[in-house]
Structures are given as structure tokens and as C-alpha cells.
């Protein structure tokens, strides 16, 4: 690894993602389900004597798909190792993981800014059990162990230390989750993502500190900000930064010392003798490659190129798969630029307000196409459109029928509007003269008069355009 | 007598391989000062700690001697050239045995916890995790 | 069957009083199985080495750290035997976790089993209980046992019974409490050769729960006719009892008389490096296998509140592992530690490749390779006490080769020396169990030269 750092801040991430399989990595226990402790266990994930692991084919396929999608080199053989360490959450006091040769070597993920973040490796491993405590971590005289999680399939992704800020780290995680959800290998609702981070700063000569057990990307950004602040503080006081491992405590928003490098366990790696070698041949790779859809980054480029979308709109439309799919269905009938702008501004607003996600929508593209078509043809006002989308959050209905029933349709007929305009123009000669001599406010007044005359039913945008045209 | 034969065997095995040290010394458990592997009580302690074994003083001494004897004898491996050889992690390789992503029966919570008194409210009780 | 079973159980209890071959006698379970015993193994009573999980029966691999542990499942071989109508009568004694060649490394406070022909001598190990019982039992019985470096053939030789070990992966290891997963093989002991095949057919074959189990067809028919036999010259050197060599020579002469070819062959790499390679690989794997025994979830435990985990784990492990377990854990942990791993663990796996090659080369030319199984007859307990660990390990000199190579091998009684049994070992190439059984029958049919 290249240690010639020059950046002010150097961050590398080790991310553990729970793969979206039905069962655990080495046994048939469900990887999701009952949260009653110790109800999704068997002799294998409990490490009972005489039990032995058998690899879940689906886990391998999902992990390999990820590696291909991020342009890693896929190993030609899958080999597992035993990593020995003793801890109450380890059912065998060794973890079956990959040490000698990871499933995927190298690879890259692009940030929103276009910056390329290199990956060192991605590999398969099993999750330990979950620990909880009767009181706080330090106060408890014992721990409580639940093996439901023990044996869950994880992919560990290790980045090169090429992230230069907590914001970049957060964006990286965002991009990663987009890829994972596009490939359907991570369940955003139920799956868990954990990260360990390695951080160093220029002022200390890049002494590396590891922060462990950060769950979720808000926590990641907070943990990084906190740790960088701590290191900068020490450096400014002229104190030396120790190479150590710290744990993140989201309750106090601080990191605390876990252990110094010297006391790190000797993992005593051996090849896992109970798992035979798995061949990863060209046929396997090609089949998986075909299953990889167009990912977010490619969609963004395509949306900008083909539909001339605003880059910000394009990014928002593309980053979440379900939204992209909805968008692509909608633009079969609606102008893309309008759809993107409106969906970004109004649809997402309403989703965020209701704390819901695209998956929770009660309507689909048909209703949205109807609504957007009405907007496109100026048949309804902005306010009406907003009301309709709010109502659609509750249940699906036809916007067209709703508008007709409630007589919400704007007047958008050209000749009718022109008639109104001419009438107002003829009745308000002073205002027209004012506008001609440069007073924009007079235009608004004239448009307002048309609105009054039409009892609010005229399309203000169209009236404004027509006014300008007629006055000329 | 079996013991005599065993010792002859040991002598023959090591003699046939030109071990530089006198095997008699090893058989009589004399500490070898010329110890290229640096196997001493400190190392044994470190190994025991890694393996979570708490050794008594006499165990520490005995195991250190055992380790020295065994490692010394096993240093015969220095004489074989395996530079161009691949490892065998199993003697017979049945490749590609995988499992479908299908659910199988789990144990009940009762079954899971039945072997230990250290349990509470469905959880296992485990030792402290911080010093 | 019930009456017969009751008689058998009585005999077992009597044998137990004198010889300590059992760690558990499954009276209740046996009588239950007797009620529904079916073909093809109806009428066969089976003892099971303690390291094989039998549901509801204490299965502790001979160790105190698992004392009282009654698994929630049957090992696959056990299930197959039960389904075939065999009756499991009990668990047999062994060296703790398989660590030993004499069955003297029993678990703490466990009595040491005695040789069936001389109670001052060892049974051999680590499957000593199974071998002794096979010899002593007057009823229709086979012992299901296990070999990692010689644990079937060594006690078979010392107790004068047939001990058969198939190809690695032939028999599912699901439910076998591991010693070393790349070396463990489940096998069968019996009084005569013909009893092996019917049981082998039942327990062999692919098991989806054991990812290393072979998908090869279970077919043990063979008609080799005249054998091309290699007598391993390194097995006839100094350090091997001259009387044992004589017994082997007698068979060689008889085989030649009967039209088989016998030539001297050499396995220099196996004999020079087999012992270190075996002990490094097996203890590396074993030391990680035994890490799970730490007073959590099952097995021995104690009050752990207010103890930090390292202290608690070390307490339980140090109290309940026997000396040899600790020694092998230390050796194995050492062999895979950073700084030593390349020179020991990795190197040993490469040496293993060379050893396998050495056997494969010979099998291109020869049907079977033979040697004495053990260099001596069963030693006395007093003699074994004087042996150093290294001397103990070297007792496996004749057996580690086939175990490392994973080839089928067996020990067959070839008479007695000083009234103590002697065994001949025969090895064939991978998957050639049929050929091996055929050869063993030939040897058995030769009879004996003892007075």
C-alpha cells in the first residue's frame, strides 16, 4: 500500500454488509425473522461439537455480483480461512472468513464529485452473535448473548485510504448503498451495515487510529468528525497520537479507547478444512455479469446525455433504484425534464414529510403520469397539483377524475385566454403603458386581473405569456 | 522391551536424517542451550495466553521442554525443498459442494439454552467484555 | 431382539467392570431400538467411539470438559446405522479428543482401558475402547471408531482385531467431534474381514451436511485376482520388533507361493517427514477446533458474573482439559502463529502434497502396499509412563502416511508375538476399499503361523 500521503485528512473504511439471503452463510437458519433471542439457531451457528459448515450458494452469487459491479478481479477459486480469536460473541472462537485470497481484489466506486475511490478487497465472512448488556457497557458484570445473528452472511468491503473528509465518507457510503440496492444484494429495510474507519491527519505524521463498530451512515459522519477533532486537538497541543483502536459511542458522541496495537490478538490463520474449494469459472462470471443492471452512475450520465436533465435532478432520480424505475416509466409519456424537476421537488417533499419511502407509495406510474400530464398542459395550478399528490399518499385515485369532479381545471384554452387578456388590456390602458415602459409589476397586476376575471381558473403561466405576446 | 525398541526407533529416525544434536540429550530432557528457535518460557506463556490456557509453573516448565524437544526434532523439515510445491489442505478434494438458500429447521429457544444454567430471559449470560 | 439385547447389555456391563471400554452404556436407547430393529443390520450390535454424537447420550470425545453433554442430534453415521436396524449399545473410551496412541491420555478422572489379552498393557489409541470391546465381545458386534493419524489401526493391532479406515470423505463426518478436519476419518473394527463390508456400505456415501463428503458411488465390489504388492522397506528397519518382522515375512512368503507378486518399495519422504507434517497439521487444526470449549453454551461451566471473558475462558479450559490436550493446543497454536506459520503450518501442507504424490506414484504400479501396523506389541503401562511426548508421537511412524494421504488402509491380525497380537497394515489407492477388503480376506485366509 502506498504510504506517501499528502492530504490533510486520510480515511479508509472497512464496511460489513449483511447479504440479502434467506438463510445464513453456513447453515439453513433464517437470516431474518423473529427477534426473540436464540430462536433462529442450530448446532452449526451455535458451534456445537460435531457440527460443520456448508456454504450458501446464493451468498456466493450475491457477493460475486458485487465484485463484478465494482470492477474487482474475481478470484478463480473460493477458499475460506479460520481467524482465531476468543470473545463471547464467537460461537466457535474462530470466524470463518477469507484471508489468503479474497473473493474480489481491487475495484472502484465513484463519488458524486466524480472522484474515484479504490477498493482493496471484498470478501465473504460470517457474522458473530449480538451482545447486549443489562446496564451500561462498563457497569455490567456480565453480558447477554443472542445467536440469532451468529452466522449471518456478510460481505466485507475494504477501501483504499483515499477518502479525504467525513463528507466524502458519507457520500461513499451513499454510493455503496445505491449499488447494493440496485443489485438487490442488500435489504435496506432490514439489513445491517457496519463500518470501521481508519483515520489519520497530516499534523500527526499520519498515525492511524481505528474506530470500530459504527452502524449506519449518519453515525459514520459523526464519528469521523468527532475523531478528527480529537486528533487535531491533540496535535495542536503538541501531544503524540497513539496508534490504537477506539470504539464509537453514539450516546455520548465520542470515541473511547478499546485496545492498543500491541495487545491485538494473533489470529493464527489456517485454511478452513471443512469447506472444499469452490471453482469460480468463466461461465459463472458471465452469467452473473448479465444479471448486473445499469447502475446509478451510468443512469445519471444517460439521463443528462439523453434527456438533458439538470445534473442535480439526474442524480436524485438515479440514486435510488425504485425512484429511477418509476421515473423511467413516467417519462414514456411525460417530458423528462418536467417529470424530473417535479418529482424531485414535490414527490420527494411529500415523501419526506410523511417519513415514507418510494416503496411505501400507494399509487404507481399510471396515476403519476396522469398528474404530470395535467401539469404539463397547464390544466391545473401548482397548488392543485400539490394537493393531489398529498391525497395520493393516502390512497390511489385518478387525478383526472378528481380534477373533473371538483371542477379544478384551469382554463388553458388559447382563444379563451386571449379573449380575457384583450378585455383586461382594453380596460387597463394605464397599466399596459406602465409595463411597456419597463414596469414588471404592472404585468403581474394585469395577470392578476385576468385571474380575477376567470375566477382563478386561468393558468397564470399561460396568461403571463399571452399578455407579453399581445402587448408587443 | 517395547521402550527400548521405541528409543531405537527414535534414534534411527533422527539418525537417518543427520540431526546435528545428540538425541541422547533430548531423551534425557537436558535443556539445550543452543536453541535456535528461541523457545523459552516467555514464548510458552505467550502461546498459552493466545490459547486461553492458564499454566501452573510446573506445566510451564514441562511444556517448554516438550516444545523444545518436539520443535528441535521437527526442524528436520528444513531439509526438504517445497519451493515449487502447492499446499494440500485436504488429501482428497471434492470441489464445489454448496447448499441452496433454503430454510431448514431451527432449534427451539429451550433446546438452545438447555445445556447451561447461565441463561436469562432467552439470552445466554456471558462473562464481562471490558476489563 | 429385546431378550438378546438384554443379554448383550449384561455382558457389556461385566466387560466394563474389568476393562473400562465404555464411557456410557445406552441401556434405554438400545432396548428401544431393539423393539423396531429392521434389516439389513438387524441383529448387529454397534459400539460408537465417544467422539461421535449420539442424540441424548453423553458424547464427550472422552473429555471432562464435555462431561454430561448430550447432543441434540445424531451424527449422520449413527442415523444411517439406526435406520438400517443396528442397535447402538454404548460409547467407547478414547484418548481425549483423539490425542494419543495408547489410550492412556483419557480425560481427567476417567479410568484407562486395558488390553484384552493382558491387563497390564495398553489397548492402543485413540480408539482403545472400541478395539478392546471388539476383541472381548462374544456377541455380534462391530465398533464404529475414528482415525486421524492411526487411531483405528493402532489399537486394532494391539488388540488383535480388524481395523478398517476408508478413504477421506467416504464417510460423512457430520456429528463427529473434530480432532483435525482434514485428517479425521470414521471407520470400522470387527473380528473378521467379512463383517466390514455390510456396515461400510451403510455408513458410506455423500452427505449434504458434510461439505467434504465424496459424491463417489458406493460400490465395494472388486475382483483383482493376483495382487501386485509393495512391502514398504522403511517399515522393516531397526526399531521394529524382529519377531513382528518375522510374522510379516511369513505372509509375504505365503503370498508369493500363491502367485501374488511382492516387491520392496520405498516411501522416503513419508518416513522422513510424515511425523512432523502430521503433528503440525493436526495440532494446528485441533487447537482451533478446541477453541470453542470455553464454558459457554454447553459443557463445563461455572459462575461467570464479574469475571472478564479471558479469565473465565482460561479458568474453564485449564481446569478441564487433560495434559496432552494442553500440549497439543500449545503445539498447534505455535505452529500457526505469526512468524512461525510459514515455516510450520504452510510448509507441512506442502510436505503433505509430496507425501500424497509419493503414494500415488506407487499405486500406479502396485495394488496394495503393506507393512507392520505398529513397530512393537502393546507396551506395558509402566513403559508408556516413561516415554517422552516425542517418543509417543513417533509410535505413529507406520500409520501417519496413509492418514495424511487419505487413502483407505486397514490393520489385520497376523498372529501373536509373546502372546500379544500383531497387526499387518495394508493400504490401497483412493476409493479402492473394495480392493482392500479383497486383499484383507486373502490375508485372513492364509491362516496363522503361530504355534
mmCIF file of C-alpha atoms in Angstrom, chain A residues 43-44 46-55 81-82 84 86-94 99-100 140-142 145 147 266-276, chain C residues 53 66 69 72-73 168 173-178 181-182 208-212 284-285 288-289 291-294 296-298 304-307 309 313 317 336-338 341 345:
data_model
loop_
_atom_site.group_PDB
_atom_site.id
_atom_site.type_symbol
_atom_site.label_atom_id
_atom_site.label_comp_id
_atom_site.label_asym_id
_atom_site.label_seq_id
_atom_site.Cartn_x
_atom_site.Cartn_y
_atom_site.Cartn_z
ATOM 1 C CA UNK A 43 -25.973 -26.675 16.070
ATOM 2 C CA UNK A 44 -23.914 -25.129 13.266
ATOM 3 C CA UNK A 46 -24.108 -22.309 17.799
ATOM 4 C CA UNK A 47 -20.786 -24.047 17.287
ATOM 5 C CA UNK A 48 -21.962 -27.307 18.808
ATOM 6 C CA UNK A 49 -19.299 -30.029 18.725
ATOM 7 C CA UNK A 50 -19.639 -32.204 15.655
ATOM 8 C CA UNK A 51 -21.370 -29.541 13.542
ATOM 9 C CA UNK A 52 -19.801 -28.317 10.341
ATOM 10 C CA UNK A 53 -20.421 -25.521 7.810
ATOM 11 C CA UNK A 54 -21.787 -25.794 4.255
ATOM 12 C CA UNK A 55 -21.629 -22.696 2.046
ATOM 13 C CA UNK A 81 -9.827 -19.380 6.406
ATOM 14 C CA UNK A 82 -10.287 -19.627 10.151
ATOM 15 C CA UNK A 84 -8.976 -17.404 15.688
ATOM 16 C CA UNK A 86 -11.791 -15.575 21.734
ATOM 17 C CA UNK A 87 -14.815 -13.415 22.526
ATOM 18 C CA UNK A 88 -18.246 -14.124 24.000
ATOM 19 C CA UNK A 89 -19.959 -13.408 20.670
ATOM 20 C CA UNK A 90 -17.945 -16.066 18.804
ATOM 21 C CA UNK A 91 -19.731 -19.402 18.625
ATOM 22 C CA UNK A 92 -16.549 -21.283 17.733
ATOM 23 C CA UNK A 93 -13.927 -18.799 18.940
ATOM 24 C CA UNK A 94 -12.849 -18.570 15.352
ATOM 25 C CA UNK A 99 -7.662 -14.332 4.492
ATOM 26 C CA UNK A 100 -5.344 -15.827 1.870
ATOM 27 C CA UNK A 140 -22.438 -4.601 33.697
ATOM 28 C CA UNK A 141 -20.961 -7.598 35.490
ATOM 29 C CA UNK A 142 -22.000 -9.830 32.619
ATOM 30 C CA UNK A 145 -25.693 -13.152 24.112
ATOM 31 C CA UNK A 147 -27.073 -16.102 18.500
ATOM 32 C CA UNK A 266 -2.662 -13.283 16.960
ATOM 33 C CA UNK A 267 -5.264 -14.675 14.600
ATOM 34 C CA UNK A 268 -3.363 -17.868 13.792
ATOM 35 C CA UNK A 269 -4.935 -18.245 10.338
ATOM 36 C CA UNK A 270 -5.373 -21.710 8.846
ATOM 37 C CA UNK A 271 -7.388 -22.759 5.814
ATOM 38 C CA UNK A 272 -10.860 -23.946 6.828
ATOM 39 C CA UNK A 273 -10.529 -27.700 6.341
ATOM 40 C CA UNK A 274 -14.292 -28.352 6.416
ATOM 41 C CA UNK A 275 -15.017 -26.244 3.324
ATOM 42 C CA UNK A 276 -13.904 -27.567 -0.036
ATOM 43 C CA UNK C 53 -22.603 -37.631 18.580
ATOM 44 C CA UNK C 66 -17.822 -32.037 27.754
ATOM 45 C CA UNK C 69 -23.121 -33.082 27.165
ATOM 46 C CA UNK C 72 -29.476 -32.704 20.174
ATOM 47 C CA UNK C 73 -28.751 -34.648 17.023
ATOM 48 C CA UNK C 168 -11.060 -39.498 3.471
ATOM 49 C CA UNK C 173 -18.130 -36.524 9.404
ATOM 50 C CA UNK C 174 -21.255 -34.613 10.338
ATOM 51 C CA UNK C 175 -21.635 -35.200 14.074
ATOM 52 C CA UNK C 176 -18.027 -36.255 14.621
ATOM 53 C CA UNK C 177 -16.430 -34.143 17.332
ATOM 54 C CA UNK C 178 -13.386 -32.989 15.445
ATOM 55 C CA UNK C 181 -10.908 -31.982 9.995
ATOM 56 C CA UNK C 182 -8.579 -32.656 7.079
ATOM 57 C CA UNK C 208 -25.063 -32.782 2.119
ATOM 58 C CA UNK C 209 -24.327 -31.796 5.732
ATOM 59 C CA UNK C 210 -20.608 -32.547 5.282
ATOM 60 C CA UNK C 211 -19.179 -30.409 2.505
ATOM 61 C CA UNK C 212 -16.078 -32.597 2.261
ATOM 62 C CA UNK C 284 -2.906 -26.631 14.064
ATOM 63 C CA UNK C 285 -6.417 -27.745 13.178
ATOM 64 C CA UNK C 288 -8.587 -24.158 16.599
ATOM 65 C CA UNK C 289 -11.262 -26.874 16.905
ATOM 66 C CA UNK C 291 -11.152 -23.150 21.000
ATOM 67 C CA UNK C 292 -14.936 -23.429 21.262
ATOM 68 C CA UNK C 293 -14.694 -25.222 24.622
ATOM 69 C CA UNK C 294 -14.671 -22.247 26.937
ATOM 70 C CA UNK C 296 -20.250 -21.075 27.153
ATOM 71 C CA UNK C 297 -23.366 -22.654 25.623
ATOM 72 C CA UNK C 298 -22.532 -26.258 26.632
ATOM 73 C CA UNK C 304 -19.077 -16.184 35.384
ATOM 74 C CA UNK C 305 -20.561 -12.955 36.661
ATOM 75 C CA UNK C 306 -17.910 -10.354 37.342
ATOM 76 C CA UNK C 307 -15.240 -12.343 35.545
ATOM 77 C CA UNK C 309 -14.021 -13.261 29.413
ATOM 78 C CA UNK C 313 -12.285 -18.947 29.454
ATOM 79 C CA UNK C 317 -10.144 -24.675 29.845
ATOM 80 C CA UNK C 336 0.195 -21.258 13.106
ATOM 81 C CA UNK C 337 1.329 -18.172 14.964
ATOM 82 C CA UNK C 338 2.535 -15.193 13.010
ATOM 83 C CA UNK C 341 3.197 -20.127 10.348
ATOM 84 C CA UNK C 345 1.808 -24.895 9.108
#
